[in-house]
Coordinates of C-alpha atoms and ligand atoms in Angstrom, one line a residue:
M145 CA 40.2 211.4 128.4
S146 CA 37.4 212.8 130.6
G147 CA 34.2 213.8 129.0
S148 CA 34.4 217.5 129.8
Q149 CA 37.7 217.8 128.0
A150 CA 36.6 216.2 124.7
P151 CA 33.0 215.4 124.1
V152 CA 32.7 212.1 122.3
W153 CA 30.2 210.4 120.0
P154 CA 27.3 208.7 121.8
A155 CA 27.8 204.9 121.9
A156 CA 25.1 204.2 119.4
F157 CA 26.8 206.4 116.8
A158 CA 30.2 205.0 117.5
E159 CA 28.8 201.5 117.0
R160 CA 27.2 202.5 113.8
Y161 CA 30.4 204.1 112.4
R162 CA 32.4 201.0 113.4
S163 CA 29.9 198.5 111.9
A164 CA 29.8 200.6 108.7
G165 CA 33.5 200.1 108.4
H166 CA 34.3 203.8 108.8
W167 CA 36.2 203.4 112.0
R168 CA 38.6 200.5 111.5
G169 CA 40.7 200.6 114.7
E170 CA 43.7 202.0 113.0
T171 CA 46.2 204.5 114.6
F172 CA 48.6 206.8 112.9
G173 CA 51.6 205.2 114.6
R174 CA 50.6 201.8 113.5
M175 CA 49.8 203.0 110.0
L176 CA 53.3 204.3 109.5
R177 CA 54.8 201.0 110.9
D178 CA 52.7 199.0 108.5
R179 CA 53.7 201.1 105.5
A180 CA 57.4 201.0 106.5
T181 CA 57.2 197.2 106.9
A182 CA 55.5 196.8 103.5
H183 CA 57.8 199.1 101.5
P184 CA 60.7 200.4 103.6
G185 CA 62.7 201.7 100.7
R186 CA 60.0 203.8 99.1
T187 CA 60.3 207.6 99.4
A188 CA 58.0 209.1 102.0
I189 CA 59.2 212.6 102.4
V190 CA 61.1 215.0 100.1
D191 CA 62.4 218.2 101.7
P192 CA 63.9 220.2 98.9
A193 CA 65.0 223.1 101.1
S194 CA 67.5 220.9 102.9
D195 CA 67.9 218.4 100.1
R196 CA 66.7 215.4 102.2
R197 CA 64.7 212.4 101.0
W198 CA 63.4 210.1 103.7
S199 CA 62.2 206.6 102.9
Y200 CA 59.3 205.0 104.8
G201 CA 61.8 202.9 106.7
E202 CA 63.8 206.0 107.7
L203 CA 60.8 208.0 108.8
D204 CA 59.5 205.1 110.8
D205 CA 62.9 204.7 112.5
R206 CA 63.2 208.4 113.2
A207 CA 59.7 208.5 114.7
D208 CA 60.7 205.6 117.0
R209 CA 63.9 207.1 118.1
L210 CA 62.5 210.6 118.7
A211 CA 59.6 209.1 120.6
A212 CA 62.1 207.3 122.9
G213 CA 64.0 210.5 123.5
L214 CA 60.9 212.4 124.2
V215 CA 59.7 209.8 126.7
A216 CA 63.1 209.9 128.4
R217 CA 62.4 213.7 128.9
G218 CA 59.1 213.0 130.5
I219 CA 56.7 213.5 127.6
A220 CA 53.9 211.0 128.3
K221 CA 50.7 209.8 126.8
G222 CA 48.0 212.5 126.9
D223 CA 50.5 215.3 127.2
R224 CA 50.0 218.3 124.9
V225 CA 52.9 219.5 122.7
V226 CA 52.6 222.7 120.7
V227 CA 54.1 222.1 117.3
Q228 CA 55.0 225.2 115.3
L229 CA 57.0 224.0 112.3
P230 CA 57.3 225.2 108.7
N231 CA 57.1 222.8 105.8
I232 CA 60.2 220.8 106.7
A233 CA 60.8 217.0 107.1
E234 CA 61.0 217.3 110.9
F235 CA 57.3 218.1 111.0
F236 CA 56.5 214.4 110.2
E237 CA 59.2 213.1 112.5
V238 CA 57.8 215.0 115.4
V239 CA 54.1 214.3 114.8
F240 CA 54.6 210.6 114.3
A241 CA 56.8 210.4 117.4
L242 CA 54.0 212.1 119.3
F243 CA 51.4 209.8 117.8
R244 CA 53.4 206.8 118.9
I245 CA 53.6 208.1 122.4
G246 CA 50.0 209.1 122.5
A247 CA 51.0 212.7 123.2
L248 CA 48.9 215.3 121.4
P249 CA 50.4 217.7 118.9
V250 CA 48.7 221.1 119.1
F251 CA 48.9 222.3 115.5
A252 CA 50.1 225.9 115.6
L253 CA 50.8 227.8 112.3
P254 CA 54.1 229.4 111.5
A255 CA 52.3 232.8 111.3
H256 CA 51.2 232.6 115.0
R257 CA 53.0 234.9 117.4
E258 CA 53.3 235.4 121.1
T259 CA 49.6 236.0 121.9
E260 CA 48.5 232.8 120.1
I261 CA 51.3 230.6 121.2
R262 CA 51.1 231.6 124.8
Y263 CA 47.4 230.9 124.7
F264 CA 47.9 227.5 123.2
C265 CA 50.5 226.6 125.8
E266 CA 48.5 227.9 128.7
F267 CA 45.1 226.6 127.7
T268 CA 46.3 223.1 126.8
E269 CA 48.8 223.1 129.7
A270 CA 51.4 222.0 127.2
T271 CA 54.6 220.4 128.4
A272 CA 56.7 221.1 125.3
Y273 CA 56.9 223.4 122.3
V274 CA 58.7 222.6 119.1
I275 CA 59.9 225.2 116.7
A276 CA 62.4 225.7 113.8
G277 CA 65.1 228.2 114.9
E278 CA 64.7 230.8 112.2
H279 CA 62.4 230.6 109.2
G280 CA 61.1 233.1 106.7
G281 CA 63.1 235.8 108.3
Y282 CA 61.6 235.3 111.7
D283 CA 63.4 234.1 114.8
Y284 CA 61.2 231.6 116.6
R285 CA 63.8 231.2 119.4
E286 CA 62.9 234.8 120.5
L287 CA 59.3 233.9 120.5
A288 CA 60.0 230.8 122.5
T289 CA 62.0 232.8 125.0
A290 CA 59.1 235.2 125.5
V291 CA 56.6 232.4 125.8
R292 CA 58.6 230.4 128.2
A293 CA 59.1 233.4 130.5
K294 CA 55.4 233.7 130.9
V295 CA 54.3 230.0 130.9
P296 CA 56.2 228.3 133.7
G297 CA 54.5 224.9 133.0
L298 CA 56.2 224.7 129.6
R299 CA 59.1 222.4 130.5
H300 CA 60.8 221.9 127.1
V301 CA 61.4 223.8 123.9
F302 CA 62.9 221.8 121.1
V303 CA 64.5 223.5 118.1
A304 CA 64.7 221.8 114.7
G305 CA 67.6 223.0 112.6
P306 CA 71.2 224.1 113.2
D307 CA 71.2 226.7 116.0
A308 CA 69.0 226.0 119.0
G309 CA 70.2 229.0 121.0
E310 CA 69.3 228.5 124.7
F311 CA 67.1 225.6 123.9
E312 CA 67.6 221.9 123.2
P313 CA 68.3 220.9 119.6
L314 CA 65.7 218.4 118.3
D315 CA 68.6 216.5 116.9
A316 CA 69.9 215.8 120.4
V317 CA 66.7 214.1 121.5
P318 CA 66.5 210.8 119.6
A319 CA 67.5 207.6 121.6
E320 CA 67.4 203.9 121.2
P321 CA 63.8 202.9 120.5
V322 CA 61.8 201.6 123.4
E323 CA 58.6 199.6 123.7
L324 CA 55.6 202.0 124.0
A325 CA 52.0 201.2 124.8
E326 CA 50.0 201.9 121.7
P327 CA 47.3 204.5 122.0
A328 CA 43.8 203.2 121.3
P329 CA 42.1 204.1 118.0
D330 CA 39.4 206.1 119.8
D331 CA 42.0 208.1 121.8
L332 CA 42.6 211.7 120.8
A333 CA 45.4 211.9 118.2
F334 CA 45.9 215.7 118.2
L335 CA 44.3 219.1 118.7
Q336 CA 43.6 221.1 115.5
L337 CA 42.8 224.8 115.5
S338 CA 39.6 226.4 114.5
G339 CA 39.5 229.7 112.6
G340 CA 36.8 230.6 115.1
S341 CA 34.6 233.5 115.7
T342 CA 35.2 234.3 119.3
G343 CA 37.7 236.1 121.4
V344 CA 40.1 233.2 121.7
P345 CA 40.8 230.3 119.3
K346 CA 39.1 227.0 120.0
L347 CA 40.8 223.6 119.9
I348 CA 39.5 220.7 118.0
P349 CA 40.0 217.2 119.4
R350 CA 40.4 214.6 116.7
T351 CA 40.7 210.8 117.3
H352 CA 42.8 208.4 115.2
D353 CA 39.7 206.5 114.1
D354 CA 37.7 209.5 112.9
Y355 CA 40.6 211.4 111.3
L356 CA 41.9 208.3 109.5
Y357 CA 38.4 207.7 108.1
S358 CA 38.4 211.3 106.6
V359 CA 41.9 210.7 105.2
R360 CA 41.0 207.3 103.7
G361 CA 37.7 208.7 102.3
S362 CA 39.6 211.6 100.8
N363 CA 42.1 209.3 99.1
E364 CA 39.3 207.4 97.4
I365 CA 37.6 210.5 96.2
C366 CA 40.9 212.1 95.0
A367 CA 42.3 208.8 93.6
V368 CA 45.4 208.9 95.7
D369 CA 47.4 205.8 95.5
E370 CA 51.0 204.6 95.9
H371 CA 52.0 206.5 92.7
S372 CA 50.7 209.8 94.1
V373 CA 53.1 212.6 94.8
Y374 CA 51.5 215.3 96.9
L375 CA 53.1 218.7 97.0
C376 CA 52.5 220.4 100.3
V377 CA 52.2 224.1 99.5
L378 CA 50.0 225.4 102.4
P379 CA 51.3 225.2 106.0
A380 CA 51.7 221.5 106.8
A381 CA 49.8 221.8 110.1
H382 CA 46.6 223.1 108.5
N383 CA 43.8 220.7 108.3
F384 CA 43.5 221.0 104.5
P385 CA 47.0 220.1 103.4
L386 CA 47.2 217.6 106.3
S387 CA 44.1 215.5 105.5
S388 CA 42.3 216.6 102.3
P389 CA 43.8 214.3 101.2
G390 CA 47.0 216.0 102.0
T391 CA 50.3 214.7 103.3
L392 CA 48.6 212.1 105.5
G393 CA 46.6 210.9 102.6
A394 CA 49.8 210.4 100.5
L395 CA 51.5 208.6 103.4
Y396 CA 48.4 206.4 104.0
A397 CA 48.5 205.3 100.4
G398 CA 52.2 204.7 100.3
G399 CA 52.9 207.7 98.0
T400 CA 55.3 210.6 98.4
V401 CA 55.1 213.9 100.1
V402 CA 57.1 216.8 98.7
L403 CA 57.4 219.8 101.0
C404 CA 57.1 223.1 99.2
P405 CA 59.2 225.7 101.1
Q406 CA 57.3 228.6 99.5
P407 CA 53.9 228.8 97.8
G408 CA 54.7 230.9 94.8
P409 CA 54.9 229.4 91.3
E410 CA 58.6 230.3 90.9
V411 CA 59.4 227.7 93.7
A412 CA 56.5 225.3 93.2
F413 CA 56.7 224.8 89.4
P414 CA 60.3 223.6 89.2
L415 CA 59.4 221.2 92.0
I416 CA 56.4 219.9 90.2
E417 CA 58.6 219.2 87.2
R418 CA 61.5 217.7 89.1
E419 CA 59.5 215.5 91.4
R420 CA 56.7 214.6 89.0
V421 CA 54.1 215.9 91.4
T422 CA 50.6 214.5 90.8
L423 CA 48.4 216.5 93.1
T424 CA 48.4 219.5 95.4
G425 CA 46.0 221.8 97.3
L426 CA 45.8 225.6 97.2
V427 CA 43.7 228.4 98.6
P428 CA 41.9 230.5 96.0
P429 CA 44.4 233.4 95.9
L430 CA 47.3 231.0 95.2
A431 CA 45.2 229.1 92.6
L432 CA 44.7 232.4 90.8
L433 CA 48.4 233.2 90.9
W434 CA 49.4 229.7 89.6
T435 CA 46.8 229.9 86.8
E436 CA 48.2 233.2 85.6
A437 CA 51.8 232.0 85.9
A438 CA 51.3 228.7 84.2
A439 CA 50.9 230.0 80.6
D440 CA 54.5 231.0 80.1
S441 CA 56.3 229.3 83.0
G442 CA 58.5 227.2 80.8
H443 CA 58.1 224.3 83.2
D444 CA 56.7 220.9 82.5
L445 CA 53.6 220.6 84.6
S446 CA 52.2 217.6 82.8
S447 CA 52.5 215.3 85.8
L448 CA 49.9 217.3 87.7
Q449 CA 46.6 215.5 87.6
V450 CA 44.5 217.1 90.3
L451 CA 44.4 220.6 91.8
L452 CA 42.4 220.9 95.0
V453 CA 41.2 224.4 95.8
G454 CA 39.5 225.3 99.0
G455 CA 39.6 227.1 102.3
A456 CA 37.6 230.0 100.9
K457 CA 35.1 230.4 98.0
F458 CA 36.6 229.9 94.6
S459 CA 34.9 232.0 92.1
E460 CA 33.3 230.4 89.1
Q461 CA 35.3 232.5 86.6
A462 CA 38.6 231.5 88.3
A463 CA 37.5 227.9 88.5
R464 CA 36.9 227.8 84.8
R465 CA 40.5 228.8 84.0
V466 CA 42.1 226.0 86.0
R467 CA 41.9 223.1 83.5
P468 CA 42.9 225.2 80.4
A469 CA 45.8 226.8 82.2
L470 CA 47.2 223.9 84.3
G471 CA 46.0 220.9 82.3
C472 CA 44.6 219.1 85.3
T473 CA 41.3 218.4 87.0
L474 CA 40.0 220.9 89.5
Q475 CA 38.6 219.5 92.7
Q476 CA 36.8 222.1 94.8
V477 CA 37.0 221.3 98.5
F478 CA 34.9 222.8 101.2
G479 CA 36.1 221.6 104.5
M480 CA 36.6 222.5 108.2
A481 CA 39.0 221.4 110.8
E482 CA 35.9 220.4 112.9
G483 CA 35.2 217.6 110.5
L484 CA 33.0 217.7 107.4
V485 CA 34.8 217.8 104.1
N486 CA 33.1 218.1 100.7
Y487 CA 34.7 217.5 97.4
T488 CA 33.6 217.8 93.8
R489 CA 34.2 214.4 92.3
L490 CA 36.8 213.8 89.6
D491 CA 34.1 212.6 87.2
D492 CA 31.6 215.3 88.0
P493 CA 30.5 217.3 84.9
E494 CA 32.6 220.4 84.4
E495 CA 29.6 222.6 85.3
V496 CA 29.3 221.0 88.7
I497 CA 33.1 221.2 89.3
V498 CA 33.2 225.0 88.6
T499 CA 29.9 226.0 90.2
T500 CA 29.7 223.9 93.5
Q501 CA 31.9 223.3 96.5
G502 CA 31.3 219.5 96.3
R503 CA 29.5 216.9 98.4
P504 CA 30.4 215.2 101.6
I505 CA 33.0 212.4 101.9
S506 CA 30.7 209.9 103.7
P507 CA 27.2 208.5 103.2
D508 CA 26.9 208.9 106.9
D509 CA 27.6 212.7 106.9
E510 CA 24.3 214.2 107.8
I511 CA 23.6 217.6 106.3
R512 CA 20.9 220.0 107.3
V513 CA 20.1 223.4 105.8
V514 CA 18.0 225.3 108.3
D515 CA 16.5 228.7 108.9
D516 CA 17.3 231.0 111.9
E517 CA 15.0 228.8 114.1
D518 CA 16.7 225.6 113.2
E519 CA 13.8 224.5 111.0
D520 CA 14.7 222.5 107.9
L521 CA 14.5 224.3 104.6
P522 CA 13.4 222.7 101.3
V523 CA 16.2 221.5 99.0
G524 CA 17.6 224.4 97.0
A525 CA 16.8 227.0 99.7
T526 CA 19.7 229.0 101.2
G527 CA 20.3 228.6 104.9
H528 CA 22.5 227.6 107.8
L529 CA 24.6 224.5 107.4
L530 CA 24.4 222.0 110.3
T531 CA 26.3 218.7 110.1
R532 CA 26.9 215.6 112.1
G533 CA 28.9 212.5 111.1
P534 CA 31.7 210.0 111.6
Y535 CA 34.5 212.5 111.5
T536 CA 32.8 215.7 112.7
I537 CA 33.5 216.5 116.4
R538 CA 30.8 216.6 119.0
G539 CA 32.4 219.5 120.8
Y540 CA 35.5 221.6 121.2
W541 CA 38.2 220.7 123.7
N542 CA 37.4 222.0 127.2
A543 CA 34.8 224.5 126.1
P544 CA 31.4 223.4 127.5
E545 CA 29.8 226.9 127.3
H546 CA 30.9 227.4 123.8
N547 CA 29.8 223.9 122.8
A548 CA 26.3 224.6 124.0
R549 CA 26.1 227.3 121.3
S550 CA 28.1 225.7 118.6
F551 CA 26.3 222.4 118.6
T552 CA 22.6 221.5 118.7
A553 CA 21.3 219.4 121.5
D554 CA 21.4 216.3 119.2
G555 CA 25.0 216.9 118.3
F556 CA 24.9 218.8 115.0
Y557 CA 27.8 221.2 114.5
R558 CA 26.7 224.7 113.6
T559 CA 29.2 225.5 110.8
G560 CA 28.3 229.2 110.6
D561 CA 28.3 228.7 106.8
I562 CA 25.3 229.8 104.6
V563 CA 24.8 227.2 101.9
R564 CA 22.4 225.8 99.4
L565 CA 22.0 222.2 98.2
T566 CA 21.7 221.5 94.5
P567 CA 19.5 218.7 93.2
T568 CA 22.6 216.6 92.7
G569 CA 23.4 216.9 96.4
H570 CA 26.3 219.3 95.9
L571 CA 26.7 222.2 98.3
V572 CA 27.2 225.8 97.2
V573 CA 28.6 228.2 99.8
E574 CA 26.6 231.4 99.6
G575 CA 27.9 233.2 102.6
R576 CA 28.6 233.1 106.3
A577 CA 26.7 233.8 109.5
K578 CA 29.6 233.6 111.8
D579 CA 31.5 236.8 112.8
Q580 CA 34.6 235.8 110.9
I581 CA 36.6 237.2 108.0
N582 CA 38.0 234.7 105.5
R583 CA 41.1 236.4 104.2
G584 CA 42.0 234.1 101.2
G585 CA 41.6 231.0 103.4
E586 CA 43.0 232.5 106.6
K587 CA 40.2 232.8 109.1
I588 CA 40.1 235.8 111.4
A589 CA 37.7 236.0 114.3
A590 CA 36.4 239.6 114.4
E591 CA 36.0 239.6 118.2
E592 CA 39.6 238.5 118.8
V593 CA 41.0 241.5 116.8
E594 CA 38.4 243.9 118.2
N595 CA 39.6 243.0 121.8
H596 CA 43.1 243.8 120.9
I597 CA 42.2 247.1 119.4
L598 CA 40.1 247.9 122.4
A599 CA 43.2 247.6 124.6
H600 CA 44.6 250.8 123.0
P601 CA 44.3 253.7 125.5
S602 CA 42.9 256.1 122.9
V603 CA 40.2 253.7 121.6
H604 CA 36.6 253.9 122.7
D605 CA 35.1 251.2 120.5
A606 CA 36.1 249.0 117.5
N607 CA 34.4 246.8 115.0
V608 CA 36.2 244.6 112.5
V609 CA 34.5 243.5 109.3
G610 CA 35.4 242.0 105.9
E611 CA 35.5 244.0 102.7
P612 CA 35.8 242.7 99.2
D613 CA 39.3 242.3 97.8
P614 CA 39.9 241.2 94.2
Y615 CA 42.8 238.9 95.2
L616 CA 42.0 237.7 98.7
G617 CA 38.3 237.6 98.3
E618 CA 38.0 239.5 101.5
R619 CA 40.3 241.6 103.6
T620 CA 39.8 243.2 107.0
C621 CA 38.6 246.7 107.9
A622 CA 38.6 248.0 111.5
Y623 CA 36.1 250.8 112.2
V624 CA 37.4 252.6 115.3
I625 CA 35.8 255.3 117.5
L626 CA 38.4 257.2 119.4
R627 CA 37.9 258.4 123.0
T628 CA 36.7 262.0 123.3
G629 CA 39.7 264.2 123.8
A630 CA 42.2 261.4 122.8
E631 CA 45.0 262.4 120.4
R632 CA 44.3 262.0 116.7
L633 CA 45.8 258.7 115.5
K634 CA 46.9 257.5 112.1
P635 CA 45.6 254.1 110.9
V636 CA 49.1 252.7 111.0
A637 CA 49.3 253.4 114.7
I638 CA 46.4 250.9 115.2
K639 CA 48.0 248.4 112.9
R640 CA 51.3 248.7 114.7
F641 CA 49.6 248.4 118.1
V642 CA 47.9 245.1 117.1
R643 CA 51.1 243.7 115.7
E644 CA 53.1 244.6 118.7
R645 CA 50.6 242.8 120.9
G646 CA 52.0 239.7 119.4
L647 CA 49.2 238.7 117.0
A648 CA 49.7 236.8 113.8
G649 CA 50.4 239.1 110.9
Y650 CA 47.3 238.0 108.9
K651 CA 45.1 239.3 111.8
V652 CA 46.4 242.8 111.6
P653 CA 43.7 244.9 110.0
D654 CA 44.3 245.7 106.3
R655 CA 42.5 249.0 106.7
V656 CA 41.6 251.2 109.7
E657 CA 38.9 253.8 109.5
F658 CA 38.1 256.3 112.2
V659 CA 34.4 257.0 112.6
E660 CA 32.2 259.0 115.0
S661 CA 29.7 256.3 115.6
F662 CA 28.6 252.8 114.3
P663 CA 25.4 252.2 112.4
Q664 CA 22.8 250.6 114.6
T665 CA 20.0 248.1 114.1
G666 CA 16.4 248.9 115.0
V667 CA 16.9 247.7 118.5
G668 CA 20.0 249.7 119.0
K669 CA 22.6 246.9 118.4
I670 CA 25.6 247.7 116.3
S671 CA 24.9 246.6 112.7
K672 CA 27.9 244.7 111.3
K673 CA 25.8 244.2 108.2
H674 CA 25.7 248.0 107.6
L675 CA 29.4 248.3 108.3
R676 CA 30.2 245.5 105.8
S677 CA 28.2 247.2 103.1
A678 CA 29.9 250.6 104.0
A679 CA 33.3 248.8 103.7
A680 CA 32.3 247.4 100.3
H681 CA 31.6 250.9 99.0
T682 CA 34.8 252.5 100.2
V683 CA 37.9 250.5 99.5
P684 CA 40.8 253.0 99.1
T685 CA 44.2 251.7 99.8
Q686 CA 46.3 253.0 102.6
P687 CA 49.5 252.2 104.5
Ligands
AMP1260 P1 37.9 226.2 110.1 O1 36.7 225.9 110.9 O2 38.8 227.2 110.7 O3 38.7 225.0 109.8 O4 37.5 226.9 108.7 C1 36.5 226.2 107.9 C2 35.7 227.2 107.2 O5 36.4 227.7 106.1 C3 34.4 226.7 106.7 O6 33.4 226.6 107.7 C4 34.1 227.8 105.7 O7 33.6 228.9 106.3 C5 35.5 228.1 105.1 N1 35.7 227.3 103.8 C6 36.5 226.2 103.7 N2 36.5 225.8 102.4 C7 35.7 226.6 101.7 C8 35.3 226.7 100.4 N3 35.7 225.8 99.4 N4 34.4 227.7 100.0 C9 33.9 228.6 100.9 N5 34.3 228.5 102.2 C10 35.2 227.6 102.6
DBH1261 O1 39.3 225.8 105.4 C1 39.5 224.7 105.9 O2 39.6 224.6 107.2 C2 39.6 223.5 105.0 C3 39.5 223.7 103.7 C4 39.5 222.6 102.9 C5 39.7 222.3 105.6 O3 39.8 222.1 106.9 C6 39.8 221.1 104.8 C7 39.7 221.3 103.4 O4 40.0 219.9 105.3

C-alpha cells in the first residue's frame, strides 16, 4: 500500500508497539482459522431472524468457500468492497472471506443511501458491493441499480438473501476452497468510516495488527472470554459493536455473537433471556429506553453482566439508573473509529463509572489536552483532546490535505473533542470543537448537509447546528436564508429535498428554520455558536 493512500506509523513507533507486545503479527483470517481448529463445534454466530446457528468450523469453512468464489470472480488482494449489510450472519461470512483474500471491506451502514454509497464506491474505486435484498422495508437492490448505473468501475453486486433481482446471489458465489496468500499483519484489513466534519465522509485505514490489539485490549478490560455471549444491537459494521469489544472481541475470545435484528427491548430482551447474553453495547438513547423497559419486562435478564454505553455522552442521571434497572455493571465507552477507545473499568468505583467516559485501553495511548494554540494544559483543565498510539491512525485514506489539518506534525490525531482529565486519569467529555452534530451516537457533518441544502434553487445560504433533545441528546436544526424573490417554502420542502438527494435518513434536518440573516462574529464570520444557542432556546416541534 503506497504511503499517500494510507499513512503509516513511523518505524520507531512500529518497533515500539511490536516489542511491547501490542502488535503480535496476527491477522483476522488466521485468528478465525485458529479458533475453528481449537473448537470447531462451538457456536460462533446466532442469527435469530433466520434461525441459523453457525459453529466456528462452519463460519471458517464458509469464509474459505466464499473467498474462493470471490477470487474466481476477480476480487483480489487490496481491492475494495463496499459491504452494506444489516445484522445478519452473512456479514461475518463476507468480511472474513475478504480478510482471507486481503481485500478491504468498506464498512457502509444500512442507513446510507445513494449519495453515500456512490461516494464510497467512487472514492475507493470499489470492485464490488454487497447488500441484502430487502431489509427494514427498504429495497437495497434499487439502490444498487442506481449506484451501478453511475459507477461503471463497480463490477459486481452480490445480494445476500432470497431474491437477488438483476444481481448475483451471494449464495451462488462459494466454491471449493483454494490456497490463498495470507495478508501481512501490517497490511490494511478494512476501511472504517468517520462521522467526520467535512463535506464528504473520510475513510479510516486500519491494519490487522493495530485493530486486533484494540480488540484484545478491549476483551481484557471488559472480561470477555469463551463464555461470553455478545448481543450485537447496533449496526454490525460500526466500530463500536465491531470492536469495543464487540463481535470481533467475542470471536477472538471464542465466545458467541448473537445478532439482534432490531434494537428495541421488545426484540432484545427475549433474546437476552433465550441466549443467556452476557454483554452488549448501546448508544445512550437506547440505553435509556432499555432502562425504562427493564422494570416490568417480564424477561429474565439475569445473564447480562455488562452494558457498554457510548457513541455519545451518557448523562450522569441516566448512568446511575443502569445498575438498579438492569442488574449489570455499566461500562462507559468513549471511542472513535480513528482509534483511541476509553473504558471505565469493571472495578472502578461507581462514582467514576457514572461520571466519566473512562480511560484509554493502552499504556501506550498518548493523551494531550491542549488549548487553541496546541499548548498543553494542566491536568483538570478543559481543552482539545489530541491522541497518538498503537491503534490510532496516522492519517485518513487518500486525504493528504485533510490529514495536514486533522493531525499534528508529530502524528497526534485531533479528535475534535473537548475533554478534561480527572486526577485518576479518566476522561470526561465536555463538548466538541468539530463542526459535527452527534445525534444519539449518529454523527452528522454539518458541512455535508449544508452543501445539499445549498443545492436547492430557492436557497441562498444554510447553516446546520445541533440543538438539545431530551432523548437523542442532540438533534439537527437547519437555518436557511431563501433567495430574494424565491417562492416561500415550508420546512418539509427542505427536508424532502435533502432526502431525495439520496442522503441517509439520520442526516435529514430534524427542524428547518427560515431566517433573514445569520448572526455574525466580530470579524464578520457566521457565528455557529450563536446559532446553537438560538436553537437551544427555540425548540418547537414541527413536521
Ligand atoms: P467517529 O470519529 O465517527 O468514530 O466518532 C467518534 C466520536 O464520537 C468521538 O470523537 C466523540 O465525539 C463521540 N463519542 C464517542 N463516544 C462518546 C462518549 N462516550 N461520550 C461522548 N462522545 C462520544
Ligand atoms: O462513537 C464511536 O465511534 C465509538 C463509540 C464507542 C467507537 O468507535 C467505539 C466505541 O469504538
